[in-house]
Amino acid sequence: MSELQDSIDRLTRDHERPLAQGKTVTVPGLLAQLDAAVTEQKRGGSAGNEIAIPVSPGAMRIQAEVADVVRSESLEQIGTHAGRVADLLKRWPEEGGDLDHLEHVALDLCDKIEALVDPGPPRRPLRERCPACGQRWVLDEDGHRSECLTAGVFKEDGTLKLPADYDVECLNCSAHWAGKDLAGVLKRLPKSLLNTGAGIQMTAV
């Protein structure tokens, strides 16, 4: 199977997602997961009366971006942008002109959606300025403020890493420290910031 076809299958079909200890779980296609993140069905007062209520402005924005990219690329590559996003994607492997380009586009779409619906373990905010850029706060696209500097202290299965496996990154300047590089950064930060003992709240950012 080509990488393009693999990415399109992940976007449009149920597929296996790896878990810890070599296990897997079947999950819906990424487009379906994105749809689920955008709206939920809330039952009204009368039977069968349901109203779709937006629950994630960020997901709505990504859904619009994905649709725009797919329709724009489809118009250029297969000569039409009409139809459902999933149906257009399925035509790319057979009808696309530049398959290498579409392979990168499809992979980027997978990464964008997965970052929203499956963001991975929470990162611990470090309440200090970034040693590289000097900033402490960063604003997201919705204007929400969060700490620039975060530490990865959890494994994919939710258990704690060994301190030697921690990493620190800045959301503002994208600086990243791990392994030997991490030691120098930690010397400039209070040791209590990486305390993962009982009573320390782990807050995702």
JSON list of C-alpha atoms in Angstrom, two decimals:
[
{"chain": "A", "resi": 1, "resn": "MET", "atom": "CA", "xyz": [0.00, 0.00, 0.00]},
{"chain": "A", "resi": 2, "resn": "SER", "atom": "CA", "xyz": [1.33, 3.46, -0.90]},
{"chain": "A", "resi": 3, "resn": "GLU", "atom": "CA", "xyz": [1.81, 6.09, 1.82]},
{"chain": "A", "resi": 4, "resn": "LEU", "atom": "CA", "xyz": [-0.80, 8.23, 0.09]},
{"chain": "A", "resi": 5, "resn": "GLN", "atom": "CA", "xyz": [-3.35, 5.43, 0.22]},
{"chain": "A", "resi": 6, "resn": "ASP", "atom": "CA", "xyz": [-2.45, 4.68, 3.84]},
{"chain": "A", "resi": 7, "resn": "SER", "atom": "CA", "xyz": [-3.03, 8.32, 4.86]},
{"chain": "A", "resi": 8, "resn": "ILE", "atom": "CA", "xyz": [-6.33, 8.47, 2.98]},
{"chain": "A", "resi": 9, "resn": "ASP", "atom": "CA", "xyz": [-7.49, 5.26, 4.66]},
{"chain": "A", "resi": 10, "resn": "ARG", "atom": "CA", "xyz": [-6.65, 6.76, 8.05]},
{"chain": "A", "resi": 11, "resn": "LEU", "atom": "CA", "xyz": [-8.68, 9.84, 7.12]},
{"chain": "A", "resi": 12, "resn": "THR", "atom": "CA", "xyz": [-11.72, 8.08, 5.70]},
{"chain": "A", "resi": 13, "resn": "ARG", "atom": "CA", "xyz": [-11.92, 4.54, 7.15]},
{"chain": "A", "resi": 14, "resn": "ASP", "atom": "CA", "xyz": [-11.88, 2.74, 10.48]},
{"chain": "A", "resi": 15, "resn": "HIS", "atom": "CA", "xyz": [-8.29, 1.79, 11.28]},
{"chain": "A", "resi": 16, "resn": "GLU", "atom": "CA", "xyz": [-6.07, 0.36, 13.98]},
{"chain": "A", "resi": 17, "resn": "ARG", "atom": "CA", "xyz": [-4.36, 2.68, 16.43]},
{"chain": "A", "resi": 18, "resn": "PRO", "atom": "CA", "xyz": [-1.41, 1.32, 18.43]},
{"chain": "A", "resi": 19, "resn": "LEU", "atom": "CA", "xyz": [-1.60, 1.31, 22.21]},
{"chain": "A", "resi": 20, "resn": "ALA", "atom": "CA", "xyz": [0.96, 0.53, 24.89]},
{"chain": "A", "resi": 21, "resn": "GLN", "atom": "CA", "xyz": [2.51, -2.94, 25.13]},
{"chain": "A", "resi": 22, "resn": "GLY", "atom": "CA", "xyz": [1.93, -3.74, 21.47]},
{"chain": "A", "resi": 23, "resn": "LYS", "atom": "CA", "xyz": [-1.88, -3.65, 21.68]},
{"chain": "A", "resi": 24, "resn": "THR", "atom": "CA", "xyz": [-4.14, -1.91, 19.16]},
{"chain": "A", "resi": 25, "resn": "VAL", "atom": "CA", "xyz": [-7.66, -0.50, 19.11]},
{"chain": "A", "resi": 26, "resn": "THR", "atom": "CA", "xyz": [-9.98, 0.12, 16.16]},
{"chain": "A", "resi": 27, "resn": "VAL", "atom": "CA", "xyz": [-10.92, 3.79, 15.80]},
{"chain": "A", "resi": 28, "resn": "PRO", "atom": "CA", "xyz": [-13.08, 5.69, 13.28]},
{"chain": "A", "resi": 29, "resn": "GLY", "atom": "CA", "xyz": [-11.49, 7.53, 10.37]},
{"chain": "A", "resi": 30, "resn": "LEU", "atom": "CA", "xyz": [-9.90, 10.84, 11.31]},
{"chain": "A", "resi": 31, "resn": "LEU", "atom": "CA", "xyz": [-12.55, 12.84, 9.44]},
{"chain": "A", "resi": 32, "resn": "ALA", "atom": "CA", "xyz": [-15.25, 11.09, 11.49]},
{"chain": "A", "resi": 33, "resn": "GLN", "atom": "CA", "xyz": [-13.32, 11.79, 14.69]},
{"chain": "A", "resi": 34, "resn": "LEU", "atom": "CA", "xyz": [-13.06, 15.44, 13.68]},
{"chain": "A", "resi": 35, "resn": "ASP", "atom": "CA", "xyz": [-16.80, 15.59, 13.03]},
{"chain": "A", "resi": 36, "resn": "ALA", "atom": "CA", "xyz": [-17.39, 14.16, 16.51]},
{"chain": "A", "resi": 37, "resn": "ALA", "atom": "CA", "xyz": [-15.13, 16.82, 18.03]},
{"chain": "A", "resi": 38, "resn": "VAL", "atom": "CA", "xyz": [-17.06, 19.59, 16.26]},
{"chain": "A", "resi": 39, "resn": "THR", "atom": "CA", "xyz": [-20.61, 18.76, 17.29]},
{"chain": "A", "resi": 40, "resn": "GLU", "atom": "CA", "xyz": [-22.54, 16.66, 19.71]},
{"chain": "A", "resi": 41, "resn": "GLN", "atom": "CA", "xyz": [-26.17, 15.66, 19.46]},
{"chain": "A", "resi": 42, "resn": "LYS", "atom": "CA", "xyz": [-28.28, 17.05, 22.28]},
{"chain": "A", "resi": 43, "resn": "ARG", "atom": "CA", "xyz": [-31.76, 15.62, 22.63]},
{"chain": "A", "resi": 44, "resn": "GLY", "atom": "CA", "xyz": [-34.50, 18.21, 23.01]},
{"chain": "A", "resi": 45, "resn": "GLY", "atom": "CA", "xyz": [-37.75, 18.06, 24.91]},
{"chain": "A", "resi": 46, "resn": "SER", "atom": "CA", "xyz": [-39.74, 16.06, 22.37]},
{"chain": "A", "resi": 47, "resn": "ALA", "atom": "CA", "xyz": [-38.75, 12.56, 21.30]},
{"chain": "A", "resi": 48, "resn": "GLY", "atom": "CA", "xyz": [-36.46, 12.49, 18.33]},
{"chain": "A", "resi": 49, "resn": "ASN", "atom": "CA", "xyz": [-35.79, 16.22, 18.45]},
{"chain": "A", "resi": 50, "resn": "GLU", "atom": "CA", "xyz": [-32.00, 16.71, 18.30]},
{"chain": "A", "resi": 51, "resn": "ILE", "atom": "CA", "xyz": [-30.00, 19.88, 17.89]},
{"chain": "A", "resi": 52, "resn": "ALA", "atom": "CA", "xyz": [-26.34, 19.93, 16.85]},
{"chain": "A", "resi": 53, "resn": "ILE", "atom": "CA", "xyz": [-24.44, 22.16, 19.26]},
{"chain": "A", "resi": 54, "resn": "PRO", "atom": "CA", "xyz": [-20.85, 23.31, 18.53]},
{"chain": "A", "resi": 55, "resn": "VAL", "atom": "CA", "xyz": [-18.56, 22.17, 21.33]},
{"chain": "A", "resi": 56, "resn": "SER", "atom": "CA", "xyz": [-15.09, 23.00, 20.02]},
{"chain": "A", "resi": 57, "resn": "PRO", "atom": "CA", "xyz": [-14.33, 26.21, 18.08]},
{"chain": "A", "resi": 58, "resn": "GLY", "atom": "CA", "xyz": [-10.81, 24.91, 17.46]},
{"chain": "A", "resi": 59, "resn": "ALA", "atom": "CA", "xyz": [-12.17, 21.74, 15.90]},
{"chain": "A", "resi": 60, "resn": "MET", "atom": "CA", "xyz": [-14.55, 23.77, 13.75]},
{"chain": "A", "resi": 61, "resn": "ARG", "atom": "CA", "xyz": [-11.64, 25.83, 12.47]},
{"chain": "A", "resi": 62, "resn": "ILE", "atom": "CA", "xyz": [-9.59, 22.73, 11.63]},
{"chain": "A", "resi": 63, "resn": "GLN", "atom": "CA", "xyz": [-12.58, 21.12, 9.92]},
{"chain": "A", "resi": 64, "resn": "ALA", "atom": "CA", "xyz": [-12.95, 24.19, 7.70]},
{"chain": "A", "resi": 65, "resn": "GLU", "atom": "CA", "xyz": [-9.21, 24.24, 6.95]},
{"chain": "A", "resi": 66, "resn": "VAL", "atom": "CA", "xyz": [-9.22, 20.54, 6.01]},
{"chain": "A", "resi": 67, "resn": "ALA", "atom": "CA", "xyz": [-12.20, 21.01, 3.70]},
{"chain": "A", "resi": 68, "resn": "ASP", "atom": "CA", "xyz": [-10.57, 24.03, 2.04]},
{"chain": "A", "resi": 69, "resn": "VAL", "atom": "CA", "xyz": [-7.31, 22.16, 1.45]},
{"chain": "A", "resi": 70, "resn": "VAL", "atom": "CA", "xyz": [-9.01, 19.04, 0.08]},
{"chain": "A", "resi": 71, "resn": "ARG", "atom": "CA", "xyz": [-11.26, 21.00, -2.29]},
{"chain": "A", "resi": 72, "resn": "SER", "atom": "CA", "xyz": [-8.44, 23.26, -3.49]},
{"chain": "A", "resi": 73, "resn": "GLU", "atom": "CA", "xyz": [-6.08, 20.34, -4.12]},
{"chain": "A", "resi": 74, "resn": "SER", "atom": "CA", "xyz": [-8.84, 18.30, -5.75]},
{"chain": "A", "resi": 75, "resn": "LEU", "atom": "CA", "xyz": [-9.69, 21.08, -8.16]},
{"chain": "A", "resi": 76, "resn": "GLU", "atom": "CA", "xyz": [-6.04, 21.34, -9.19]},
{"chain": "A", "resi": 77, "resn": "GLN", "atom": "CA", "xyz": [-5.22, 17.63, -9.20]},
{"chain": "A", "resi": 78, "resn": "ILE", "atom": "CA", "xyz": [-8.39, 15.88, -10.39]},
{"chain": "A", "resi": 79, "resn": "GLY", "atom": "CA", "xyz": [-10.27, 18.76, -11.99]},
{"chain": "A", "resi": 80, "resn": "THR", "atom": "CA", "xyz": [-13.19, 19.07, -9.57]},
{"chain": "A", "resi": 81, "resn": "HIS", "atom": "CA", "xyz": [-13.93, 20.10, -6.00]},
{"chain": "A", "resi": 82, "resn": "ALA", "atom": "CA", "xyz": [-17.55, 18.95, -5.96]},
{"chain": "A", "resi": 83, "resn": "GLY", "atom": "CA", "xyz": [-18.64, 16.25, -3.56]},
{"chain": "A", "resi": 84, "resn": "ARG", "atom": "CA", "xyz": [-17.96, 15.12, -0.03]},
{"chain": "A", "resi": 85, "resn": "VAL", "atom": "CA", "xyz": [-14.46, 15.68, 1.34]},
{"chain": "A", "resi": 86, "resn": "ALA", "atom": "CA", "xyz": [-14.00, 11.96, 2.01]},
{"chain": "A", "resi": 87, "resn": "ASP", "atom": "CA", "xyz": [-15.10, 11.04, -1.51]},
{"chain": "A", "resi": 88, "resn": "LEU", "atom": "CA", "xyz": [-12.68, 13.54, -3.05]},
{"chain": "A", "resi": 89, "resn": "LEU", "atom": "CA", "xyz": [-9.81, 12.14, -1.00]},
{"chain": "A", "resi": 90, "resn": "LYS", "atom": "CA", "xyz": [-10.54, 8.60, -2.16]},
{"chain": "A", "resi": 91, "resn": "ARG", "atom": "CA", "xyz": [-10.08, 9.73, -5.78]},
{"chain": "A", "resi": 92, "resn": "TRP", "atom": "CA", "xyz": [-6.59, 11.10, -5.25]},
{"chain": "A", "resi": 93, "resn": "PRO", "atom": "CA", "xyz": [-4.56, 7.87, -5.65]},
{"chain": "A", "resi": 94, "resn": "GLU", "atom": "CA", "xyz": [-6.12, 7.00, -9.02]},
{"chain": "A", "resi": 95, "resn": "GLU", "atom": "CA", "xyz": [-6.80, 10.43, -10.51]},
{"chain": "A", "resi": 96, "resn": "GLY", "atom": "CA", "xyz": [-4.26, 12.77, -8.87]},
{"chain": "A", "resi": 97, "resn": "GLY", "atom": "CA", "xyz": [-1.65, 14.38, -11.08]},
{"chain": "A", "resi": 98, "resn": "ASP", "atom": "CA", "xyz": [1.23, 14.88, -8.62]},
{"chain": "A", "resi": 99, "resn": "LEU", "atom": "CA", "xyz": [1.02, 11.91, -6.25]},
{"chain": "A", "resi": 100, "resn": "ASP", "atom": "CA", "xyz": [4.16, 12.86, -4.32]},
{"chain": "A", "resi": 101, "resn": "HIS", "atom": "CA", "xyz": [2.66, 16.26, -3.53]},
{"chain": "A", "resi": 102, "resn": "LEU", "atom": "CA", "xyz": [-0.69, 14.74, -2.55]},
{"chain": "A", "resi": 103, "resn": "GLU", "atom": "CA", "xyz": [1.12, 12.25, -0.31]},
{"chain": "A", "resi": 104, "resn": "HIS", "atom": "CA", "xyz": [2.57, 15.14, 1.71]},
{"chain": "A", "resi": 105, "resn": "VAL", "atom": "CA", "xyz": [-0.77, 16.97, 1.77]},
{"chain": "A", "resi": 106, "resn": "ALA", "atom": "CA", "xyz": [-2.63, 13.90, 3.05]},
{"chain": "A", "resi": 107, "resn": "LEU", "atom": "CA", "xyz": [-0.01, 13.23, 5.71]},
{"chain": "A", "resi": 108, "resn": "ASP", "atom": "CA", "xyz": [-0.21, 16.86, 6.88]},
{"chain": "A", "resi": 109, "resn": "LEU", "atom": "CA", "xyz": [-4.00, 16.53, 7.16]},
{"chain": "A", "resi": 110, "resn": "CYS", "atom": "CA", "xyz": [-3.60, 13.38, 9.28]},
{"chain": "A", "resi": 111, "resn": "ASP", "atom": "CA", "xyz": [-1.11, 15.14, 11.56]},
{"chain": "A", "resi": 112, "resn": "LYS", "atom": "CA", "xyz": [-3.33, 18.20, 11.95]},
{"chain": "A", "resi": 113, "resn": "ILE", "atom": "CA", "xyz": [-6.40, 16.18, 12.93]},
{"chain": "A", "resi": 114, "resn": "GLU", "atom": "CA", "xyz": [-4.52, 13.75, 15.17]},
{"chain": "A", "resi": 115, "resn": "ALA", "atom": "CA", "xyz": [-3.01, 16.65, 17.10]},
{"chain": "A", "resi": 116, "resn": "LEU", "atom": "CA", "xyz": [-6.57, 17.67, 17.99]},
{"chain": "A", "resi": 117, "resn": "VAL", "atom": "CA", "xyz": [-8.33, 14.34, 18.57]},
{"chain": "A", "resi": 118, "resn": "ASP", "atom": "CA", "xyz": [-5.38, 12.37, 19.98]},
{"chain": "A", "resi": 119, "resn": "PRO", "atom": "CA", "xyz": [-2.97, 14.91, 21.46]},
{"chain": "A", "resi": 120, "resn": "GLY", "atom": "CA", "xyz": [-0.97, 12.41, 23.48]},
{"chain": "A", "resi": 121, "resn": "PRO", "atom": "CA", "xyz": [0.07, 12.63, 27.14]},
{"chain": "A", "resi": 122, "resn": "PRO", "atom": "CA", "xyz": [-0.43, 15.96, 28.92]},
{"chain": "A", "resi": 123, "resn": "ARG", "atom": "CA", "xyz": [2.66, 18.11, 29.39]},
{"chain": "A", "resi": 124, "resn": "ARG", "atom": "CA", "xyz": [3.54, 19.75, 32.69]},
{"chain": "A", "resi": 125, "resn": "PRO", "atom": "CA", "xyz": [3.63, 23.57, 32.54]},
{"chain": "A", "resi": 126, "resn": "LEU", "atom": "CA", "xyz": [6.80, 25.07, 33.99]},
{"chain": "A", "resi": 127, "resn": "ARG", "atom": "CA", "xyz": [5.96, 28.41, 35.51]},
{"chain": "A", "resi": 128, "resn": "GLU", "atom": "CA", "xyz": [9.16, 30.14, 34.41]},
{"chain": "A", "resi": 129, "resn": "ARG", "atom": "CA", "xyz": [10.38, 32.16, 31.44]},
{"chain": "A", "resi": 130, "resn": "CYS", "atom": "CA", "xyz": [11.88, 30.27, 28.50]},
{"chain": "A", "resi": 131, "resn": "PRO", "atom": "CA", "xyz": [15.69, 30.32, 28.72]},
{"chain": "A", "resi": 132, "resn": "ALA", "atom": "CA", "xyz": [15.87, 30.79, 24.94]},
{"chain": "A", "resi": 133, "resn": "CYS", "atom": "CA", "xyz": [13.34, 33.53, 24.14]},
{"chain": "A", "resi": 134, "resn": "GLY", "atom": "CA", "xyz": [12.63, 34.98, 27.58]},
{"chain": "A", "resi": 135, "resn": "GLN", "atom": "CA", "xyz": [8.85, 34.68, 27.24]},
{"chain": "A", "resi": 136, "resn": "ARG", "atom": "CA", "xyz": [6.58, 33.08, 29.83]},
{"chain": "A", "resi": 137, "resn": "TRP", "atom": "CA", "xyz": [3.15, 33.21, 28.17]},
{"chain": "A", "resi": 138, "resn": "VAL", "atom": "CA", "xyz": [1.79, 32.36, 24.73]},
{"chain": "A", "resi": 139, "resn": "LEU", "atom": "CA", "xyz": [-1.67, 33.01, 23.26]},
{"chain": "A", "resi": 140, "resn": "ASP", "atom": "CA", "xyz": [-3.47, 30.41, 21.15]},
{"chain": "A", "resi": 141, "resn": "GLU", "atom": "CA", "xyz": [-5.71, 31.23, 18.17]},
{"chain": "A", "resi": 142, "resn": "ASP", "atom": "CA", "xyz": [-8.69, 31.66, 20.50]},
{"chain": "A", "resi": 143, "resn": "GLY", "atom": "CA", "xyz": [-6.82, 34.17, 22.68]},
{"chain": "A", "resi": 144, "resn": "HIS", "atom": "CA", "xyz": [-6.34, 31.79, 25.60]},
{"chain": "A", "resi": 145, "resn": "ARG", "atom": "CA", "xyz": [-3.10, 32.26, 27.55]},
{"chain": "A", "resi": 146, "resn": "SER", "atom": "CA", "xyz": [-0.89, 29.36, 28.58]},
{"chain": "A", "resi": 147, "resn": "GLU", "atom": "CA", "xyz": [2.64, 28.80, 29.86]},
{"chain": "A", "resi": 148, "resn": "CYS", "atom": "CA", "xyz": [5.31, 28.79, 27.14]},
{"chain": "A", "resi": 149, "resn": "LEU", "atom": "CA", "xyz": [7.57, 26.27, 28.82]},
{"chain": "A", "resi": 150, "resn": "THR", "atom": "CA", "xyz": [6.32, 22.70, 29.28]},
{"chain": "A", "resi": 151, "resn": "ALA", "atom": "CA", "xyz": [7.91, 19.41, 30.27]},
{"chain": "A", "resi": 152, "resn": "GLY", "atom": "CA", "xyz": [7.12, 15.94, 28.95]},
{"chain": "A", "resi": 153, "resn": "VAL", "atom": "CA", "xyz": [7.03, 13.76, 32.06]},
{"chain": "A", "resi": 154, "resn": "PHE", "atom": "CA", "xyz": [4.47, 11.14, 31.00]},
{"chain": "A", "resi": 155, "resn": "LYS", "atom": "CA", "xyz": [4.82, 8.12, 28.73]},
{"chain": "A", "resi": 156, "resn": "GLU", "atom": "CA", "xyz": [2.19, 7.35, 26.07]},
{"chain": "A", "resi": 157, "resn": "ASP", "atom": "CA", "xyz": [0.48, 4.92, 28.50]},
{"chain": "A", "resi": 158, "resn": "GLY", "atom": "CA", "xyz": [0.11, 7.68, 31.12]},
{"chain": "A", "resi": 159, "resn": "THR", "atom": "CA", "xyz": [2.81, 6.45, 33.50]},
{"chain": "A", "resi": 160, "resn": "LEU", "atom": "CA", "xyz": [5.69, 8.68, 34.56]},
{"chain": "A", "resi": 161, "resn": "LYS", "atom": "CA", "xyz": [8.93, 8.73, 32.62]},
{"chain": "A", "resi": 162, "resn": "LEU", "atom": "CA", "xyz": [12.28, 8.43, 34.32]},
{"chain": "A", "resi": 163, "resn": "PRO", "atom": "CA", "xyz": [13.70, 11.92, 34.95]},
{"chain": "A", "resi": 164, "resn": "ALA", "atom": "CA", "xyz": [16.49, 11.19, 32.45]},
{"chain": "A", "resi": 165, "resn": "ASP", "atom": "CA", "xyz": [13.80, 10.83, 29.75]},
{"chain": "A", "resi": 166, "resn": "TYR", "atom": "CA", "xyz": [12.09, 14.16, 30.37]},
{"chain": "A", "resi": 167, "resn": "ASP", "atom": "CA", "xyz": [12.06, 16.80, 27.67]},
{"chain": "A", "resi": 168, "resn": "VAL", "atom": "CA", "xyz": [11.31, 20.52, 27.81]},
{"chain": "A", "resi": 169, "resn": "GLU", "atom": "CA", "xyz": [9.99, 22.67, 24.99]},
{"chain": "A", "resi": 170, "resn": "CYS", "atom": "CA", "xyz": [8.81, 26.22, 24.44]},
{"chain": "A", "resi": 171, "resn": "LEU", "atom": "CA", "xyz": [5.49, 26.86, 22.70]},
{"chain": "A", "resi": 172, "resn": "ASN", "atom": "CA", "xyz": [6.58, 30.36, 21.75]},
{"chain": "A", "resi": 173, "resn": "CYS", "atom": "CA", "xyz": [9.97, 29.88, 20.07]},
{"chain": "A", "resi": 174, "resn": "SER", "atom": "CA", "xyz": [9.89, 26.06, 19.55]},
{"chain": "A", "resi": 175, "resn": "ALA", "atom": "CA", "xyz": [13.15, 25.56, 21.46]},
{"chain": "A", "resi": 176, "resn": "HIS", "atom": "CA", "xyz": [13.47, 21.96, 22.64]},
{"chain": "A", "resi": 177, "resn": "TRP", "atom": "CA", "xyz": [15.77, 20.30, 25.13]},
{"chain": "A", "resi": 178, "resn": "ALA", "atom": "CA", "xyz": [16.25, 16.60, 25.83]},
{"chain": "A", "resi": 179, "resn": "GLY", "atom": "CA", "xyz": [19.01, 14.23, 26.88]},
{"chain": "A", "resi": 180, "resn": "LYS", "atom": "CA", "xyz": [22.33, 16.00, 27.55]},
{"chain": "A", "resi": 181, "resn": "ASP", "atom": "CA", "xyz": [20.90, 19.37, 26.44]},
{"chain": "A", "resi": 182, "resn": "LEU", "atom": "CA", "xyz": [18.25, 19.17, 29.16]},
{"chain": "A", "resi": 183, "resn": "ALA", "atom": "CA", "xyz": [20.75, 19.27, 32.02]},
{"chain": "A", "resi": 184, "resn": "GLY", "atom": "CA", "xyz": [21.82, 22.83, 31.23]},
{"chain": "A", "resi": 185, "resn": "VAL", "atom": "CA", "xyz": [18.23, 24.06, 31.14]},
{"chain": "A", "resi": 186, "resn": "LEU", "atom": "CA", "xyz": [17.28, 22.41, 34.42]},
{"chain": "A", "resi": 187, "resn": "LYS", "atom": "CA", "xyz": [20.16, 24.16, 36.18]},
{"chain": "A", "resi": 188, "resn": "ARG", "atom": "CA", "xyz": [18.45, 27.47, 35.36]},
{"chain": "A", "resi": 189, "resn": "LEU", "atom": "CA", "xyz": [15.01, 26.35, 36.60]},
{"chain": "A", "resi": 190, "resn": "PRO", "atom": "CA", "xyz": [13.86, 25.71, 40.19]},
{"chain": "A", "resi": 191, "resn": "LYS", "atom": "CA", "xyz": [14.04, 21.98, 40.95]},
{"chain": "A", "resi": 192, "resn": "SER", "atom": "CA", "xyz": [10.52, 22.08, 42.39]},
{"chain": "A", "resi": 193, "resn": "LEU", "atom": "CA", "xyz": [9.10, 22.72, 38.91]},
{"chain": "A", "resi": 194, "resn": "LEU", "atom": "CA", "xyz": [9.69, 19.12, 37.86]},
{"chain": "A", "resi": 195, "resn": "ASN", "atom": "CA", "xyz": [8.45, 17.62, 41.13]},
{"chain": "A", "resi": 196, "resn": "THR", "atom": "CA", "xyz": [5.94, 14.97, 40.08]},
{"chain": "A", "resi": 197, "resn": "GLY", "atom": "CA", "xyz": [5.19, 13.69, 43.55]},
{"chain": "A", "resi": 198, "resn": "ALA", "atom": "CA", "xyz": [1.80, 13.44, 45.25]},
{"chain": "A", "resi": 199, "resn": "GLY", "atom": "CA", "xyz": [-0.04, 16.70, 45.57]},
{"chain": "A", "resi": 200, "resn": "ILE", "atom": "CA", "xyz": [1.40, 18.26, 42.41]},
{"chain": "A", "resi": 201, "resn": "GLN", "atom": "CA", "xyz": [-1.34, 18.91, 39.88]},
{"chain": "A", "resi": 202, "resn": "MET", "atom": "CA", "xyz": [-0.49, 17.82, 36.34]},
{"chain": "A", "resi": 203, "resn": "THR", "atom": "CA", "xyz": [-2.12, 20.34, 34.02]},
{"chain": "A", "resi": 204, "resn": "ALA", "atom": "CA", "xyz": [-2.29, 19.79, 30.26]},
{"chain": "A", "resi": 205, "resn": "VAL", "atom": "CA", "xyz": [-1.52, 22.80, 28.08]}
]
